[in-house]
Short mmCIF file of C-alpha atoms in Angstrom, two decimals:
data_model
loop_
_atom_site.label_atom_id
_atom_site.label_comp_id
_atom_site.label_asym_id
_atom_site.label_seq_id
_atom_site.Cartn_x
_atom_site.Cartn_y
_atom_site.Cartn_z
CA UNK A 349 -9.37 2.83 35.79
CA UNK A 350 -5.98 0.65 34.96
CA UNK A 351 -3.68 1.87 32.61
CA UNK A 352 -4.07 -0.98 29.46
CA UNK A 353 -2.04 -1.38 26.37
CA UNK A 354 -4.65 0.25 24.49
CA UNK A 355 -4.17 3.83 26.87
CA UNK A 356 -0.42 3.11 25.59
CA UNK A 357 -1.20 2.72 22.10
CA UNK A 358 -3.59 6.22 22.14
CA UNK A 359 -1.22 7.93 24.09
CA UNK A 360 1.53 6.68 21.56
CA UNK A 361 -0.18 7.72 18.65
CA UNK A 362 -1.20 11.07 19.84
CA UNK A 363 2.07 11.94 20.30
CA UNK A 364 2.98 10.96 17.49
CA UNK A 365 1.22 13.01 15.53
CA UNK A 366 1.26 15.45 16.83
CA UNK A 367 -2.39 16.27 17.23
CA UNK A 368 -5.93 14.65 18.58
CA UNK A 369 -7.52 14.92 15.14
CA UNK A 370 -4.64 12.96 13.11
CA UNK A 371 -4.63 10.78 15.89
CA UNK A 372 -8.02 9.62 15.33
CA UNK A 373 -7.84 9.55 11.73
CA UNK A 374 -4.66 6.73 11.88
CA UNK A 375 -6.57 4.93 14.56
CA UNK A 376 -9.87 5.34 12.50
CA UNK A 377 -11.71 6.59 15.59
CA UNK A 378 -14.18 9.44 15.94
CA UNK A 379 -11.78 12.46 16.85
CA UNK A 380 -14.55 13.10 20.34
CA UNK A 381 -14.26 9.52 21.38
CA UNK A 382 -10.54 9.77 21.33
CA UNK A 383 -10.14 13.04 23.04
CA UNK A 384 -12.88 11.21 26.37
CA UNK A 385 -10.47 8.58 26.25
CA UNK A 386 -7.38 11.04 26.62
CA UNK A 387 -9.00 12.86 29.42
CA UNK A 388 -10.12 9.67 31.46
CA UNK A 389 -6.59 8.76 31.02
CA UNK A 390 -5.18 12.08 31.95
CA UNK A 391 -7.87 11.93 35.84
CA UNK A 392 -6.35 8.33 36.33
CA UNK A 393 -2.85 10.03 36.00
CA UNK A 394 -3.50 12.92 38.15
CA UNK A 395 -2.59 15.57 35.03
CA UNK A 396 -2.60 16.59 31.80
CA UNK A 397 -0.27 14.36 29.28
CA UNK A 398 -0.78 16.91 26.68
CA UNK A 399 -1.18 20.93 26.32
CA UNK A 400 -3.32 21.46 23.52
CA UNK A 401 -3.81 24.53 21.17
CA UNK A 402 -4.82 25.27 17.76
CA UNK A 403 -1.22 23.97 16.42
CA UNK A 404 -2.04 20.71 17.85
CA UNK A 405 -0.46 19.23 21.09
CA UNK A 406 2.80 19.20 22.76
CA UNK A 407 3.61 17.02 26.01
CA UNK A 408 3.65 18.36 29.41
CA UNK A 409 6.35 18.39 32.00
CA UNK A 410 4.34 15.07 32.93
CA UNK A 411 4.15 14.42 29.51
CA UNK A 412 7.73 14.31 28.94
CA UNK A 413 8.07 12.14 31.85
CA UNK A 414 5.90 9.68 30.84
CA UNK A 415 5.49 9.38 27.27
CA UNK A 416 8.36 6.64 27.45
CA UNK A 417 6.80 4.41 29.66
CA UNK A 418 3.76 4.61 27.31
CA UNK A 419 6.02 3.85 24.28
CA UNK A 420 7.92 1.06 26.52
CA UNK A 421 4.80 -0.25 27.28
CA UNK A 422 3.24 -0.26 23.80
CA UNK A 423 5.81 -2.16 22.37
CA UNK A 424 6.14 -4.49 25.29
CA UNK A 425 2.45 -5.66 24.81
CA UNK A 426 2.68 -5.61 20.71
CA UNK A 427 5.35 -7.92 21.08
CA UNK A 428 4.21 -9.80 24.03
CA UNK A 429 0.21 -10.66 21.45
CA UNK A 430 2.84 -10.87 18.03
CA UNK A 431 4.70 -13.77 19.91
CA UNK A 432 1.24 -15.45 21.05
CA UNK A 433 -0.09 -14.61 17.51
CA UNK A 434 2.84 -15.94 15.64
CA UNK A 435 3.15 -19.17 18.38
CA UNK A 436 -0.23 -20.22 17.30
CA UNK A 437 -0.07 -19.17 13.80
CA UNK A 438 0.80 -22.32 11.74
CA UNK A 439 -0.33 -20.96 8.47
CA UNK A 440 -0.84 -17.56 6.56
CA UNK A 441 -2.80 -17.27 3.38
CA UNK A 442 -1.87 -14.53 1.34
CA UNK A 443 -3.82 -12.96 -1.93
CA UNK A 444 -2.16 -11.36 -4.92
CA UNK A 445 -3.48 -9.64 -7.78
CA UNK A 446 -2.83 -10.59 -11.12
CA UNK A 447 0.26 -12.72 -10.42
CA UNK A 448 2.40 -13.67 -7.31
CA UNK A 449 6.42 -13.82 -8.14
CA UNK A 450 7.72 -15.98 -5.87
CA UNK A 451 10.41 -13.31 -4.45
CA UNK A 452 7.15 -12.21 -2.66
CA UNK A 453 6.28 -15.35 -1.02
CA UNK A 454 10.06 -15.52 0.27
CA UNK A 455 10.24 -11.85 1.35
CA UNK A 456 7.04 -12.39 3.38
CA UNK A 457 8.64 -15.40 4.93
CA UNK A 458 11.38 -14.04 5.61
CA UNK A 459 9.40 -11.59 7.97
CA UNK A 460 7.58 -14.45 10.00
CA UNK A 461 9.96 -17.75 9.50
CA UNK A 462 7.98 -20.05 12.00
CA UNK A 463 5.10 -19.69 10.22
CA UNK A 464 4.20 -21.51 6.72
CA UNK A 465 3.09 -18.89 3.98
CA UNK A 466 0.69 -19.82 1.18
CA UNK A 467 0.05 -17.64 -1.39
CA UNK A 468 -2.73 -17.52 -3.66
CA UNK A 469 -3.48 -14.93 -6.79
CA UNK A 470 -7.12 -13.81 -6.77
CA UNK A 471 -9.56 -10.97 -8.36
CA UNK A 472 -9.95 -7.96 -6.20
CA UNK A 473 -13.47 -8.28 -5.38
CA UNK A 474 -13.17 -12.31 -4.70
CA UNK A 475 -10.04 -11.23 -2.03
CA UNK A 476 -12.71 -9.25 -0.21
CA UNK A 477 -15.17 -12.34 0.30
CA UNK A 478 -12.29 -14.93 0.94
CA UNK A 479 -10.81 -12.63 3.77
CA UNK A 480 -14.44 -12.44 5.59
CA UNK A 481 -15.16 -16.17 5.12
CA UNK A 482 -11.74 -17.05 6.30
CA UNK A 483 -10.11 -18.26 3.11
CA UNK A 484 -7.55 -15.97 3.19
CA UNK A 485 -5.89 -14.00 6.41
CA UNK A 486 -4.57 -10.72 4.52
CA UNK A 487 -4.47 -9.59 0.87
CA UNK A 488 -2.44 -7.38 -1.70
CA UNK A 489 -5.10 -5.67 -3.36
CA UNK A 490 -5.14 -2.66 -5.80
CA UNK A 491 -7.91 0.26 -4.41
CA UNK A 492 -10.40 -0.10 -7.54
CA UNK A 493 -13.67 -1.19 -5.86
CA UNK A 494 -16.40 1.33 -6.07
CA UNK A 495 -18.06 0.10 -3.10
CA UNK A 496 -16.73 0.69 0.51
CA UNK A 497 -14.53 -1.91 2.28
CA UNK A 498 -16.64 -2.08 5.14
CA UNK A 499 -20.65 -2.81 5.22
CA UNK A 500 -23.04 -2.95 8.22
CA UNK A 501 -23.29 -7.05 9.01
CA UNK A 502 -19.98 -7.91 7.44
CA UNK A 503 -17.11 -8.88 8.89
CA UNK A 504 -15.56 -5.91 9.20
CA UNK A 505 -11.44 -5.78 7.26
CA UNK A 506 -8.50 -3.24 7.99
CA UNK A 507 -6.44 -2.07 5.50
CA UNK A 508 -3.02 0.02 4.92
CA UNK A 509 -1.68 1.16 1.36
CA UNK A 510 1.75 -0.28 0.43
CA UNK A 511 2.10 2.31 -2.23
CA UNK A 512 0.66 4.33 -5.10
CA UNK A 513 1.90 3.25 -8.43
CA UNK A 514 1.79 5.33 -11.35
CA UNK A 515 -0.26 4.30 -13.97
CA UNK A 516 2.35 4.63 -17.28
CA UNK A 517 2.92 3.76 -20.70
CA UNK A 518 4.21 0.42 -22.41
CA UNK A 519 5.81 0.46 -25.67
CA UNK A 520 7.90 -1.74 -28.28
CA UNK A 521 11.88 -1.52 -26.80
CA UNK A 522 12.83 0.61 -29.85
CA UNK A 523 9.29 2.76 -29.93
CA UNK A 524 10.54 5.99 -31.54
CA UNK A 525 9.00 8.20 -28.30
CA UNK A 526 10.91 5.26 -25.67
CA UNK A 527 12.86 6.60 -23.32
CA UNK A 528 12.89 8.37 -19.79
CA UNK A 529 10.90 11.17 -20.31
CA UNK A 530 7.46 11.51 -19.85
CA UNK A 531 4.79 11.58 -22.63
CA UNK A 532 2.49 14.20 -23.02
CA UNK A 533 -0.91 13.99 -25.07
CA UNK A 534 0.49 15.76 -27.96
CA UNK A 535 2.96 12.39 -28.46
CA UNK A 536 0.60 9.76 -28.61
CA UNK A 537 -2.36 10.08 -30.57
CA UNK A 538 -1.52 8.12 -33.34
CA UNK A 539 -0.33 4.75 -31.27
CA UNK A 540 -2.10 1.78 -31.60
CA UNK A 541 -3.65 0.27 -28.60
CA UNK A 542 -4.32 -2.94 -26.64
CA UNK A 543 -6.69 -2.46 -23.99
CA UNK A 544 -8.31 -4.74 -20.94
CA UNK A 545 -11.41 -6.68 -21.09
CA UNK A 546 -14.68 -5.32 -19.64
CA UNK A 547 -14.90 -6.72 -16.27
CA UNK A 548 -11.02 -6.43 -15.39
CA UNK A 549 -9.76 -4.80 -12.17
CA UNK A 550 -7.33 -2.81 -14.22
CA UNK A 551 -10.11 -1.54 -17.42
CA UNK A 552 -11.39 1.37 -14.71
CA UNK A 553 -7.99 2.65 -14.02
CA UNK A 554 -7.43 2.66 -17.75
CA UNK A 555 -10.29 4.40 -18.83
CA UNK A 556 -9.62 7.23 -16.09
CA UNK A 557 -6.34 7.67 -17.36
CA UNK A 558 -7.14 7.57 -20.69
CA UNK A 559 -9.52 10.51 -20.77
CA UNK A 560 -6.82 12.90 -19.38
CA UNK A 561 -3.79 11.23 -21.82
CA UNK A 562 -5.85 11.14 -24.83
CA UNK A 563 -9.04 12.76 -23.99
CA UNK A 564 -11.31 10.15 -25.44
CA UNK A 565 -11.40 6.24 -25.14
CA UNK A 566 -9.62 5.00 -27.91
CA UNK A 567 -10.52 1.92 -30.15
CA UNK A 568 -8.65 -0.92 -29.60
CA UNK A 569 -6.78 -3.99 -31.64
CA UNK A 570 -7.43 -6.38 -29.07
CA UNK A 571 -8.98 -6.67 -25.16
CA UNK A 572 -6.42 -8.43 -22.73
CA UNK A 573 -7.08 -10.44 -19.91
CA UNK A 574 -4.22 -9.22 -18.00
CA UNK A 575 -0.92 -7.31 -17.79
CA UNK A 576 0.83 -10.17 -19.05
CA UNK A 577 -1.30 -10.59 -21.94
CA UNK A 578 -1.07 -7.08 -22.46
CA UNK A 579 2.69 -7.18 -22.91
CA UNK A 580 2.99 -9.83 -25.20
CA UNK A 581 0.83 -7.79 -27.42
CA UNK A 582 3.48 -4.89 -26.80
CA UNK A 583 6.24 -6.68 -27.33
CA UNK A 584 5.02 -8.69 -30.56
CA UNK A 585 2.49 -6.47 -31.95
CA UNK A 586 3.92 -3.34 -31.46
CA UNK A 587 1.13 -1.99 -29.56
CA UNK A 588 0.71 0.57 -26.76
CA UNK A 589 -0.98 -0.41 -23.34
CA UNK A 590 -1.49 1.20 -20.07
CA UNK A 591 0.10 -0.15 -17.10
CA UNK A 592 1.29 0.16 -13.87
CA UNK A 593 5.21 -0.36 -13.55
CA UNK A 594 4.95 -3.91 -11.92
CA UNK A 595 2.59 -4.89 -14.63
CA UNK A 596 5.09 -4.22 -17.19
CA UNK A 597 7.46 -7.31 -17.96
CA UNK A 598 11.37 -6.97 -18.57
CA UNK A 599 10.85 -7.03 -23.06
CA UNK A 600 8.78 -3.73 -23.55
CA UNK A 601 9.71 -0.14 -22.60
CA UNK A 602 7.88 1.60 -19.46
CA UNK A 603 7.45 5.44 -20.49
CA UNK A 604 6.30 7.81 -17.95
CA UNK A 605 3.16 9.98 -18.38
CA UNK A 606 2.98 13.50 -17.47
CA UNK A 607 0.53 14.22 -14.58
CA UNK A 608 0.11 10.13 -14.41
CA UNK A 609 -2.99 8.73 -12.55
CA UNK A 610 -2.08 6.64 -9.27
CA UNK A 611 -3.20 2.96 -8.14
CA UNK A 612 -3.12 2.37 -4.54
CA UNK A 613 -1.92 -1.00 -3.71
CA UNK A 614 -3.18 -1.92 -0.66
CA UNK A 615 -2.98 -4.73 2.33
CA UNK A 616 -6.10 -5.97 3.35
CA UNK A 617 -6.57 -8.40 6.84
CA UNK A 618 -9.62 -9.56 9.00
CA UNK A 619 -9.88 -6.63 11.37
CA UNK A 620 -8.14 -7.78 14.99
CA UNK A 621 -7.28 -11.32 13.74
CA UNK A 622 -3.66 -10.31 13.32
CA UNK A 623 -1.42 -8.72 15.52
CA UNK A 624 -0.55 -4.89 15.47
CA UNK A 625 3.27 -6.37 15.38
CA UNK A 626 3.37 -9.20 13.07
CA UNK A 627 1.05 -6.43 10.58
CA UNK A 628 3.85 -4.10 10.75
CA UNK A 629 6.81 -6.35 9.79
CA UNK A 630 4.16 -7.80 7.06
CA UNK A 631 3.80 -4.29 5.61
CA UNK A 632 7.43 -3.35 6.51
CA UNK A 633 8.49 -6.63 4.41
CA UNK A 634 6.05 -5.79 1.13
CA UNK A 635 6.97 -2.54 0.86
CA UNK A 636 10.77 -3.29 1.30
CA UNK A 637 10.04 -5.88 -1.31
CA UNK A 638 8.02 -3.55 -3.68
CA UNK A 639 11.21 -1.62 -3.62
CA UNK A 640 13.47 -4.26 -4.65
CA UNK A 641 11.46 -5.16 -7.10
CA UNK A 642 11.06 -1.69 -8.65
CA UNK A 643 14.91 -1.43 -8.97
CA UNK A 644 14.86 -4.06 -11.72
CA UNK A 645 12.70 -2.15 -13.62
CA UNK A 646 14.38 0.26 -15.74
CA UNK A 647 13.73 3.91 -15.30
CA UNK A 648 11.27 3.51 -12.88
CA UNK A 649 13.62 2.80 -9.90
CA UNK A 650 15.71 6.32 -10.80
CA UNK A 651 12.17 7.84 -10.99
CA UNK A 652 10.94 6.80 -7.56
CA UNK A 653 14.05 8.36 -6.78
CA UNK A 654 14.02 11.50 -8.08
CA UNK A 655 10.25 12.08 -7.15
CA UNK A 656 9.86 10.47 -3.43
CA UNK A 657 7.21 13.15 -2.43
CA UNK A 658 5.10 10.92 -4.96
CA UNK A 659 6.11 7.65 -2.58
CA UNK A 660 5.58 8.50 0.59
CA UNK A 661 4.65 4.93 1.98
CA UNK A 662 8.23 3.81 0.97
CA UNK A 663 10.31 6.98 1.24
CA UNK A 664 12.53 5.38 3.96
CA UNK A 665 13.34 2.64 1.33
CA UNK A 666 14.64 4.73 -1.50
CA UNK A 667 18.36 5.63 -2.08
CA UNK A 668 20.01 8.46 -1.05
CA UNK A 669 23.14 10.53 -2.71
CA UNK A 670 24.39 8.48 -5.55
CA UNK A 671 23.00 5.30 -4.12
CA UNK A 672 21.13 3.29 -6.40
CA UNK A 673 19.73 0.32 -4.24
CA UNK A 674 17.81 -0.23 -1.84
CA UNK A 675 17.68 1.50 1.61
CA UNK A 676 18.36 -0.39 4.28
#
């Protein structure tokens, strides 16, 4: 047996976490298939890479020796398939939920500048079908389908989460319980609320959240068609809404809830039809993005903040000491 770039790539991510069974997990592979791999690798080598225990695993003394070959050689061949990838990739067709600024579209082509980016804003469940019939190449999706990702017969789709947005509260600018605290039940029964059609992506998450803020589903003035519908009814109506923080728009005020429900934005591509490399400065350049885009939102930047265990995806990007921007 050769040593391949996919022996680098296990031996990479075994080390990297630390452990067979997280391993697997991050390389979605059965936790026995990866540990036969390891140990055909280990009899072409002539020793064990790894000591293992019930802590997890640790290199050997030819572990140590070799692990940065295997990392040299990992990123060697990701970069060697993300040039051939990106060489023959003229165009990338990007999905978006609800609406698409156009500071994503830039930040994304910033990340792969030979390559023309098209973006297109789409329902969750139509992304699905237009990234297995080719229509689209990846997606930014929120996690709200009740049905796996992945059939038997379909083409099968990878995905990664960006981030896990809180779902909070929208309110007029000079609402009397406005401000940078959170809201507890107790505050808001008597609020008056817009809520999203039957059939939306969003009208799940809201009902969820609902039951724990108000412990009922409340009536409603009006059904929205989306989070910028939603906001105009804040903002002129004086309603309430349910949001998460990149729904909200720059005239109503975003009020954190206590014990808030989470939305999992994810990225979603055809399974092997785009380079481990070019996916990782894709996701690299949406989350950085996501994070500059957070910072204009009041409150909600200083919150991310103050509360990174509740960010982990883009920890790295989030200021620290009196910093307020960015990380870079």
């Amino acid at each position: 047996m050769d040593v391949e770039l996919r022996h680098a790539r296990l031996v990479v991510a075994i080390a990297t976490a630390r452990s067979i069974s997280k391993a697997a997990a991050r390389l979605d592979l059965p936790q026995p298939a990866l540990s036969s791999q390891l140990r055909r690798i280990e009899r072409e080598l002539g020793g064990e890479i790894f000591a293992r225990s019930h802590l997890g695993v640790v290199p050997t003394p030819l572990g140590e020796r070799l692990l940065p070959m295997f990392v040299d050689l990992a990123r060697s061949g990701d970069a060697l398939l993300a040039e051939a990838s990106t060489a023959t990739m003229d165009t990338l067709l990007v999905g978006n939920v609800e609406w698409t600024p156009p500071a994503l579209r830039e930040a994304i082509t910033a990340s792969l500048p030979t390559v023309d980016i098209q973006t297109e804003t789409v329902d969750p469940a139509d992304a699905m079908e237009a990234l297995r019939e080719g229509r689209l190449n990846l997606a930014l999706v929120p996690k709200v389908l009740t049905e796996p990702v992945n059939k038997a017969g379909q083409v099968p789709l990878s995905t990664a989460v960006v981030v896990n947005e809180p779902v909070w509260l929208a309110l007029p600018v000079d609402h009397p319980i406005s401000g940078p605290d959170p809201v507890d039940p107790t505050q808001v029964g008597s609020l008056d609320w817009v809520r999203y059609a039957r059939g939306h992506w969003f009208q799940g998450v809201e009902e969820e959240a609902f039951a724990d803020l108000v412990g009922d589903t409340p009536t409603s003035a009006h059904r929205v068609g989306g989070h910028h519908e939603a906001m105009s009814w804040v903002r002129d109506a004086g309603m309430a809404a349910l949001t998460t923080p990149t729904g909200a728009t720059k005239d109503v005020q975003l009020v954190p809830v206590a014990h808030a429900h989470t939305c999992e934005l994810l990225l979603v591509w055809r399974s092997e039809a785009i380079s481990r490399t070019v996916l990782e400065k894709l996701l690299e350049s949406v989350r950085r993005y996501y994070c500059v885009y957070a910072n204009s939102i009041p409150h909600y930047w200083s919150w991310m903040a103050a509360h990174p265990e509740q960010f982990r995806e883009v920890e790295q990007y989030l200021p620290r000491g009196p910093r307020s921007s960015v990380a870079q």
